[in-house]
């Protein structure tokens, strides 16, 4: 995904990209994509050497429900902003390279590559371990029956794992 700076008109550029299931940006992404994820980008050029990108990532990804493992849709709708900056000619410039909010680009660059920013945001913001529905009963840990579909007769300690984690923490503090 590349923003062509030669296409800036009156300091503004709009672009739409689609991330299909085979897009290299998705390498290492655990979710399954069936429909392309849309990326709507607006780039403005409010000052010399400064480009501000606002990008909206929208789509649906599928991940197994954390309780019953049925593929579950995870809606993605994230808007984020990144400032791209060309370094100044003088060392006196106050902008410190290394500032998290600023991405430095080559002086006089004809384009800006945004795969990295989109990827980081997508990976960061996609909610992990979804639940297919709040009342999902999950899979019986003893016999493997999907308890949404069928009741089984196993006796299972029904302690929510989150409380289990808290209890461990408590013990750790006392010990
Ligand atoms: Zn479920
Ligand atoms: Zn069972």
PDB file of C-alpha atoms and ligand atoms in Angstrom:
ATOM      1  CA  UNK A   1       0.000   0.000   0.000  1.00  0.00           C
ATOM      2  CA  UNK A   2       1.685   3.102  -1.221  1.00  0.00           C
ATOM      3  CA  UNK A   3       0.559   6.700  -1.172  1.00  0.00           C
ATOM      4  CA  UNK A   4       1.710   8.451  -4.325  1.00  0.00           C
ATOM      5  CA  UNK A   5       2.728  11.952  -3.266  1.00  0.00           C
ATOM      6  CA  UNK A   6       2.729  13.134  -6.878  1.00  0.00           C
ATOM      7  CA  UNK A   7      -1.048  12.671  -6.739  1.00  0.00           C
ATOM      8  CA  UNK A   8      -1.492  15.212  -3.946  1.00  0.00           C
ATOM      9  CA  UNK A   9      -3.955  17.856  -5.082  1.00  0.00           C
ATOM     10  CA  UNK A  10      -4.148  21.051  -3.064  1.00  0.00           C
ATOM     11  CA  UNK A  11      -2.359  19.301  -0.253  1.00  0.00           C
ATOM     12  CA  UNK A  12      -4.761  16.392  -0.111  1.00  0.00           C
ATOM     13  CA  UNK A  13      -4.961  12.797  -1.280  1.00  0.00           C
ATOM     14  CA  UNK A  14      -7.588  10.118  -0.797  1.00  0.00           C
ATOM     15  CA  UNK A  15      -6.991   6.481  -1.469  1.00  0.00           C
ATOM     16  CA  UNK A  16      -8.762   3.211  -0.829  1.00  0.00           C
ATOM     17  CA  UNK A  17      -6.954  -0.087  -0.493  1.00  0.00           C
ATOM     18  CA  UNK A  18      -8.232  -3.590  -0.047  1.00  0.00           C
ATOM     19  CA  UNK A  19      -6.442  -6.276   1.898  1.00  0.00           C
ATOM     20  CA  UNK A  20      -7.415  -9.641   0.477  1.00  0.00           C
ATOM     21  CA  UNK A  21      -6.758 -12.947   2.239  1.00  0.00           C
ATOM     22  CA  UNK A  22      -3.402 -13.343   0.452  1.00  0.00           C
ATOM     23  CA  UNK A  23      -2.092  -9.847   1.067  1.00  0.00           C
ATOM     24  CA  UNK A  24       1.469  -9.883   2.462  1.00  0.00           C
ATOM     25  CA  UNK A  25       0.368  -7.516   5.237  1.00  0.00           C
ATOM     26  CA  UNK A  26      -1.553 -10.420   6.765  1.00  0.00           C
ATOM     27  CA  UNK A  27       1.452 -12.686   7.179  1.00  0.00           C
ATOM     28  CA  UNK A  28       1.421 -13.964  10.729  1.00  0.00           C
ATOM     29  CA  UNK A  29      -2.145 -12.784  11.293  1.00  0.00           C
ATOM     30  CA  UNK A  30      -4.046 -15.581  13.015  1.00  0.00           C
ATOM     31  CA  UNK A  31      -7.464 -14.548  11.878  1.00  0.00           C
ATOM     32  CA  UNK A  32      -9.166 -15.897   8.817  1.00  0.00           C
ATOM     33  CA  UNK A  33     -10.215 -13.316   6.237  1.00  0.00           C
ATOM     34  CA  UNK A  34     -12.979 -14.136   3.782  1.00  0.00           C
ATOM     35  CA  UNK A  35     -13.904 -10.680   2.538  1.00  0.00           C
ATOM     36  CA  UNK A  36     -11.158  -8.129   1.825  1.00  0.00           C
ATOM     37  CA  UNK A  37     -10.495  -5.652   4.599  1.00  0.00           C
ATOM     38  CA  UNK A  38     -10.911  -2.073   3.414  1.00  0.00           C
ATOM     39  CA  UNK A  39      -8.446   0.679   4.226  1.00  0.00           C
ATOM     40  CA  UNK A  40      -9.630   4.221   3.555  1.00  0.00           C
ATOM     41  CA  UNK A  41      -6.807   6.689   3.688  1.00  0.00           C
ATOM     42  CA  UNK A  42      -6.767  10.443   3.685  1.00  0.00           C
ATOM     43  CA  UNK A  43      -3.444  12.192   3.528  1.00  0.00           C
ATOM     44  CA  UNK A  44      -3.076  15.919   4.083  1.00  0.00           C
ATOM     45  CA  UNK A  45      -0.020  18.061   3.717  1.00  0.00           C
ATOM     46  CA  UNK A  46      -0.592  20.877   6.208  1.00  0.00           C
ATOM     47  CA  UNK A  47       2.973  22.152   6.324  1.00  0.00           C
ATOM     48  CA  UNK A  48       6.219  21.755   4.519  1.00  0.00           C
ATOM     49  CA  UNK A  49       7.779  18.371   5.221  1.00  0.00           C
ATOM     50  CA  UNK A  50       4.714  17.191   7.142  1.00  0.00           C
ATOM     51  CA  UNK A  51       2.122  14.694   5.959  1.00  0.00           C
ATOM     52  CA  UNK A  52      -0.720  13.573   8.198  1.00  0.00           C
ATOM     53  CA  UNK A  53      -2.450  10.321   7.380  1.00  0.00           C
ATOM     54  CA  UNK A  54      -5.831   9.349   8.739  1.00  0.00           C
ATOM     55  CA  UNK A  55      -6.647   5.745   7.960  1.00  0.00           C
ATOM     56  CA  UNK A  56      -9.756   3.746   8.686  1.00  0.00           C
ATOM     57  CA  UNK A  57      -9.534  -0.042   8.642  1.00  0.00           C
ATOM     58  CA  UNK A  58     -12.822  -1.836   8.257  1.00  0.00           C
ATOM     59  CA  UNK A  59     -13.730  -5.446   7.787  1.00  0.00           C
ATOM     60  CA  UNK A  60     -14.544  -8.761   9.356  1.00  0.00           C
ATOM     61  CA  UNK A  61     -12.141 -11.435  10.477  1.00  0.00           C
ATOM     62  CA  UNK A  62     -12.908 -14.898  11.790  1.00  0.00           C
ATOM     63  CA  UNK A  63     -11.372 -16.549  14.795  1.00  0.00           C
ATOM     64  CA  UNK A  64     -12.513 -19.609  16.744  1.00  0.00           C
ATOM     65  CA  UNK A  65     -14.773 -18.870  19.704  1.00  0.00           C
ATOM     66  CA  UNK A  66     -12.645 -19.241  22.815  1.00  0.00           C
ATOM     67  CA  UNK A  67     -15.234 -21.485  24.418  1.00  0.00           C
ATOM     68  CA  UNK A  68     -16.673 -23.666  21.640  1.00  0.00           C
ATOM     69  CA  UNK A  69     -14.169 -23.105  18.778  1.00  0.00           C
ATOM     70  CA  UNK A  70     -16.868 -22.264  16.219  1.00  0.00           C
ATOM     71  CA  UNK A  71     -15.546 -19.636  13.730  1.00  0.00           C
ATOM     72  CA  UNK A  72     -16.660 -16.288  15.092  1.00  0.00           C
ATOM     73  CA  UNK A  73     -16.827 -12.969  13.288  1.00  0.00           C
ATOM     74  CA  UNK A  74     -14.727 -10.192  14.758  1.00  0.00           C
ATOM     75  CA  UNK A  75     -15.706  -6.759  13.483  1.00  0.00           C
ATOM     76  CA  UNK A  76     -12.852  -4.391  12.820  1.00  0.00           C
ATOM     77  CA  UNK A  77     -13.394  -0.661  12.597  1.00  0.00           C
ATOM     78  CA  UNK A  78     -10.323   1.273  13.590  1.00  0.00           C
ATOM     79  CA  UNK A  79      -9.327   4.785  12.709  1.00  0.00           C
ATOM     80  CA  UNK A  80      -5.824   5.965  13.415  1.00  0.00           C
ATOM     81  CA  UNK A  81      -3.536   8.804  12.529  1.00  0.00           C
ATOM     82  CA  UNK A  82       0.128   8.841  11.650  1.00  0.00           C
ATOM     83  CA  UNK A  83       2.373  11.812  11.017  1.00  0.00           C
ATOM     84  CA  UNK A  84       5.024  11.373   8.350  1.00  0.00           C
ATOM     85  CA  UNK A  85       7.814  13.848   8.259  1.00  0.00           C
ATOM     86  CA  UNK A  86      10.730  14.639   6.007  1.00  0.00           C
ATOM     87  CA  UNK A  87      13.871  15.552   7.909  1.00  0.00           C
ATOM     88  CA  UNK A  88      14.850  19.203   7.757  1.00  0.00           C
ATOM     89  CA  UNK A  89      17.987  20.505   6.142  1.00  0.00           C
ATOM     90  CA  UNK A  90      19.402  21.848   9.373  1.00  0.00           C
ATOM     91  CA  UNK A  91      20.482  20.078  12.474  1.00  0.00           C
ATOM     92  CA  UNK A  92      18.676  22.735  14.484  1.00  0.00           C
ATOM     93  CA  UNK A  93      15.311  21.142  13.722  1.00  0.00           C
ATOM     94  CA  UNK A  94      13.614  20.436  16.987  1.00  0.00           C
ATOM     95  CA  UNK A  95      11.945  17.203  15.868  1.00  0.00           C
ATOM     96  CA  UNK A  96      13.686  14.326  17.491  1.00  0.00           C
ATOM     97  CA  UNK A  97      13.977  11.222  15.358  1.00  0.00           C
ATOM     98  CA  UNK A  98      12.704   8.371  17.463  1.00  0.00           C
ATOM     99  CA  UNK A  99       9.520  10.149  18.477  1.00  0.00           C
ATOM    100  CA  UNK A 100       6.878   7.436  18.475  1.00  0.00           C
ATOM    101  CA  UNK A 101       4.238   9.550  16.826  1.00  0.00           C
ATOM    102  CA  UNK A 102       6.327  10.552  13.845  1.00  0.00           C
ATOM    103  CA  UNK A 103       7.462   8.339  11.018  1.00  0.00           C
ATOM    104  CA  UNK A 104      10.431   9.714   9.162  1.00  0.00           C
ATOM    105  CA  UNK A 105      10.489   9.513   5.391  1.00  0.00           C
ATOM    106  CA  UNK A 106      13.212  10.300   2.890  1.00  0.00           C
ATOM    107  CA  UNK A 107      13.515  13.908   1.895  1.00  0.00           C
ATOM    108  CA  UNK A 108      11.808  14.466  -1.451  1.00  0.00           C
ATOM    109  CA  UNK A 109      10.193  11.020  -1.384  1.00  0.00           C
ATOM    110  CA  UNK A 110       7.688  10.459  -4.168  1.00  0.00           C
ATOM    111  CA  UNK A 111       5.607   8.073  -2.128  1.00  0.00           C
ATOM    112  CA  UNK A 112       4.888   6.777   1.350  1.00  0.00           C
ATOM    113  CA  UNK A 113       4.682   3.087   2.102  1.00  0.00           C
ATOM    114  CA  UNK A 114       2.007   2.430   4.730  1.00  0.00           C
ATOM    115  CA  UNK A 115       1.944  -1.372   5.025  1.00  0.00           C
ATOM    116  CA  UNK A 116       3.789  -1.256   8.311  1.00  0.00           C
ATOM    117  CA  UNK A 117       1.401   1.220   9.952  1.00  0.00           C
ATOM    118  CA  UNK A 118      -1.707  -0.597   8.746  1.00  0.00           C
ATOM    119  CA  UNK A 119      -0.326  -3.964   9.781  1.00  0.00           C
ATOM    120  CA  UNK A 120       0.684  -2.817  13.248  1.00  0.00           C
ATOM    121  CA  UNK A 121      -2.704  -1.305  13.867  1.00  0.00           C
ATOM    122  CA  UNK A 122      -4.663  -4.217  12.519  1.00  0.00           C
ATOM    123  CA  UNK A 123      -2.717  -6.744  14.585  1.00  0.00           C
ATOM    124  CA  UNK A 124      -2.938  -4.605  17.679  1.00  0.00           C
ATOM    125  CA  UNK A 125      -6.597  -3.744  17.530  1.00  0.00           C
ATOM    126  CA  UNK A 126      -8.239  -6.955  16.434  1.00  0.00           C
ATOM    127  CA  UNK A 127      -9.907  -8.337  19.527  1.00  0.00           C
ATOM    128  CA  UNK A 128      -8.469 -11.704  20.397  1.00  0.00           C
ATOM    129  CA  UNK A 129     -10.263 -14.731  21.793  1.00  0.00           C
ATOM    130  CA  UNK A 130     -13.795 -13.719  20.852  1.00  0.00           C
ATOM    131  CA  UNK A 131     -16.918 -15.401  22.187  1.00  0.00           C
ATOM    132  CA  UNK A 132     -19.493 -16.476  19.589  1.00  0.00           C
ATOM    133  CA  UNK A 133     -22.260 -15.265  21.901  1.00  0.00           C
ATOM    134  CA  UNK A 134     -22.401 -14.317  25.541  1.00  0.00           C
ATOM    135  CA  UNK A 135     -24.345 -17.410  26.574  1.00  0.00           C
ATOM    136  CA  UNK A 136     -22.024 -19.819  24.744  1.00  0.00           C
ATOM    137  CA  UNK A 137     -21.657 -22.903  26.938  1.00  0.00           C
ATOM    138  CA  UNK A 138     -18.408 -24.048  25.345  1.00  0.00           C
ATOM    139  CA  UNK A 139     -17.015 -27.510  24.977  1.00  0.00           C
ATOM    140  CA  UNK A 140     -17.085 -30.088  27.747  1.00  0.00           C
ATOM    141  CA  UNK A 141     -13.469 -30.541  28.833  1.00  0.00           C
ATOM    142  CA  UNK A 142     -14.186 -34.149  29.750  1.00  0.00           C
ATOM    143  CA  UNK A 143     -15.953 -35.594  26.702  1.00  0.00           C
ATOM    144  CA  UNK A 144     -15.516 -32.846  24.090  1.00  0.00           C
ATOM    145  CA  UNK A 145     -19.225 -32.353  23.433  1.00  0.00           C
ATOM    146  CA  UNK A 146     -20.219 -28.913  22.178  1.00  0.00           C
ATOM    147  CA  UNK A 147     -22.591 -28.035  24.986  1.00  0.00           C
ATOM    148  CA  UNK A 148     -24.443 -25.530  22.823  1.00  0.00           C
ATOM    149  CA  UNK A 149     -25.674 -28.458  20.780  1.00  0.00           C
ATOM    150  CA  UNK A 150     -26.058 -31.210  23.346  1.00  0.00           C
ATOM    151  CA  UNK A 151     -25.977 -31.680  27.096  1.00  0.00           C
ATOM    152  CA  UNK A 152     -23.611 -34.302  28.370  1.00  0.00           C
ATOM    153  CA  UNK A 153     -23.660 -35.954  31.771  1.00  0.00           C
ATOM    154  CA  UNK A 154     -20.086 -35.220  32.836  1.00  0.00           C
ATOM    155  CA  UNK A 155     -19.428 -33.540  36.173  1.00  0.00           C
ATOM    156  CA  UNK A 156     -17.210 -30.548  35.657  1.00  0.00           C
ATOM    157  CA  UNK A 157     -15.902 -27.996  38.113  1.00  0.00           C
ATOM    158  CA  UNK A 158     -17.295 -24.819  36.624  1.00  0.00           C
ATOM    159  CA  UNK A 159     -14.761 -22.284  37.768  1.00  0.00           C
ATOM    160  CA  UNK A 160     -14.331 -19.444  35.325  1.00  0.00           C
ATOM    161  CA  UNK A 161     -10.668 -19.430  34.327  1.00  0.00           C
ATOM    162  CA  UNK A 162     -10.405 -15.679  34.903  1.00  0.00           C
ATOM    163  CA  UNK A 163     -11.172 -16.199  38.590  1.00  0.00           C
ATOM    164  CA  UNK A 164      -8.646 -18.969  38.645  1.00  0.00           C
ATOM    165  CA  UNK A 165      -5.996 -16.536  37.488  1.00  0.00           C
ATOM    166  CA  UNK A 166      -6.994 -14.046  40.189  1.00  0.00           C
ATOM    167  CA  UNK A 167      -6.781 -16.696  42.867  1.00  0.00           C
ATOM    168  CA  UNK A 168      -3.267 -17.558  41.759  1.00  0.00           C
ATOM    169  CA  UNK A 169      -2.310 -13.892  41.988  1.00  0.00           C
ATOM    170  CA  UNK A 170      -3.775 -13.664  45.486  1.00  0.00           C
ATOM    171  CA  UNK A 171      -1.814 -16.677  46.650  1.00  0.00           C
ATOM    172  CA  UNK A 172       1.333 -15.233  45.149  1.00  0.00           C
ATOM    173  CA  UNK A 173       0.960 -12.030  47.129  1.00  0.00           C
ATOM    174  CA  UNK A 174       0.361 -13.802  50.425  1.00  0.00           C
ATOM    175  CA  UNK A 175       3.237 -16.198  49.929  1.00  0.00           C
TER     176      UNK A 175
HETATM  177 ZN1  LIG B   1     -18.931 -20.332  21.343  1.00  0.00          ZN
HETATM  178 ZN1  LIG B   2     -19.059 -34.092  28.802  1.00  0.00          ZN
END
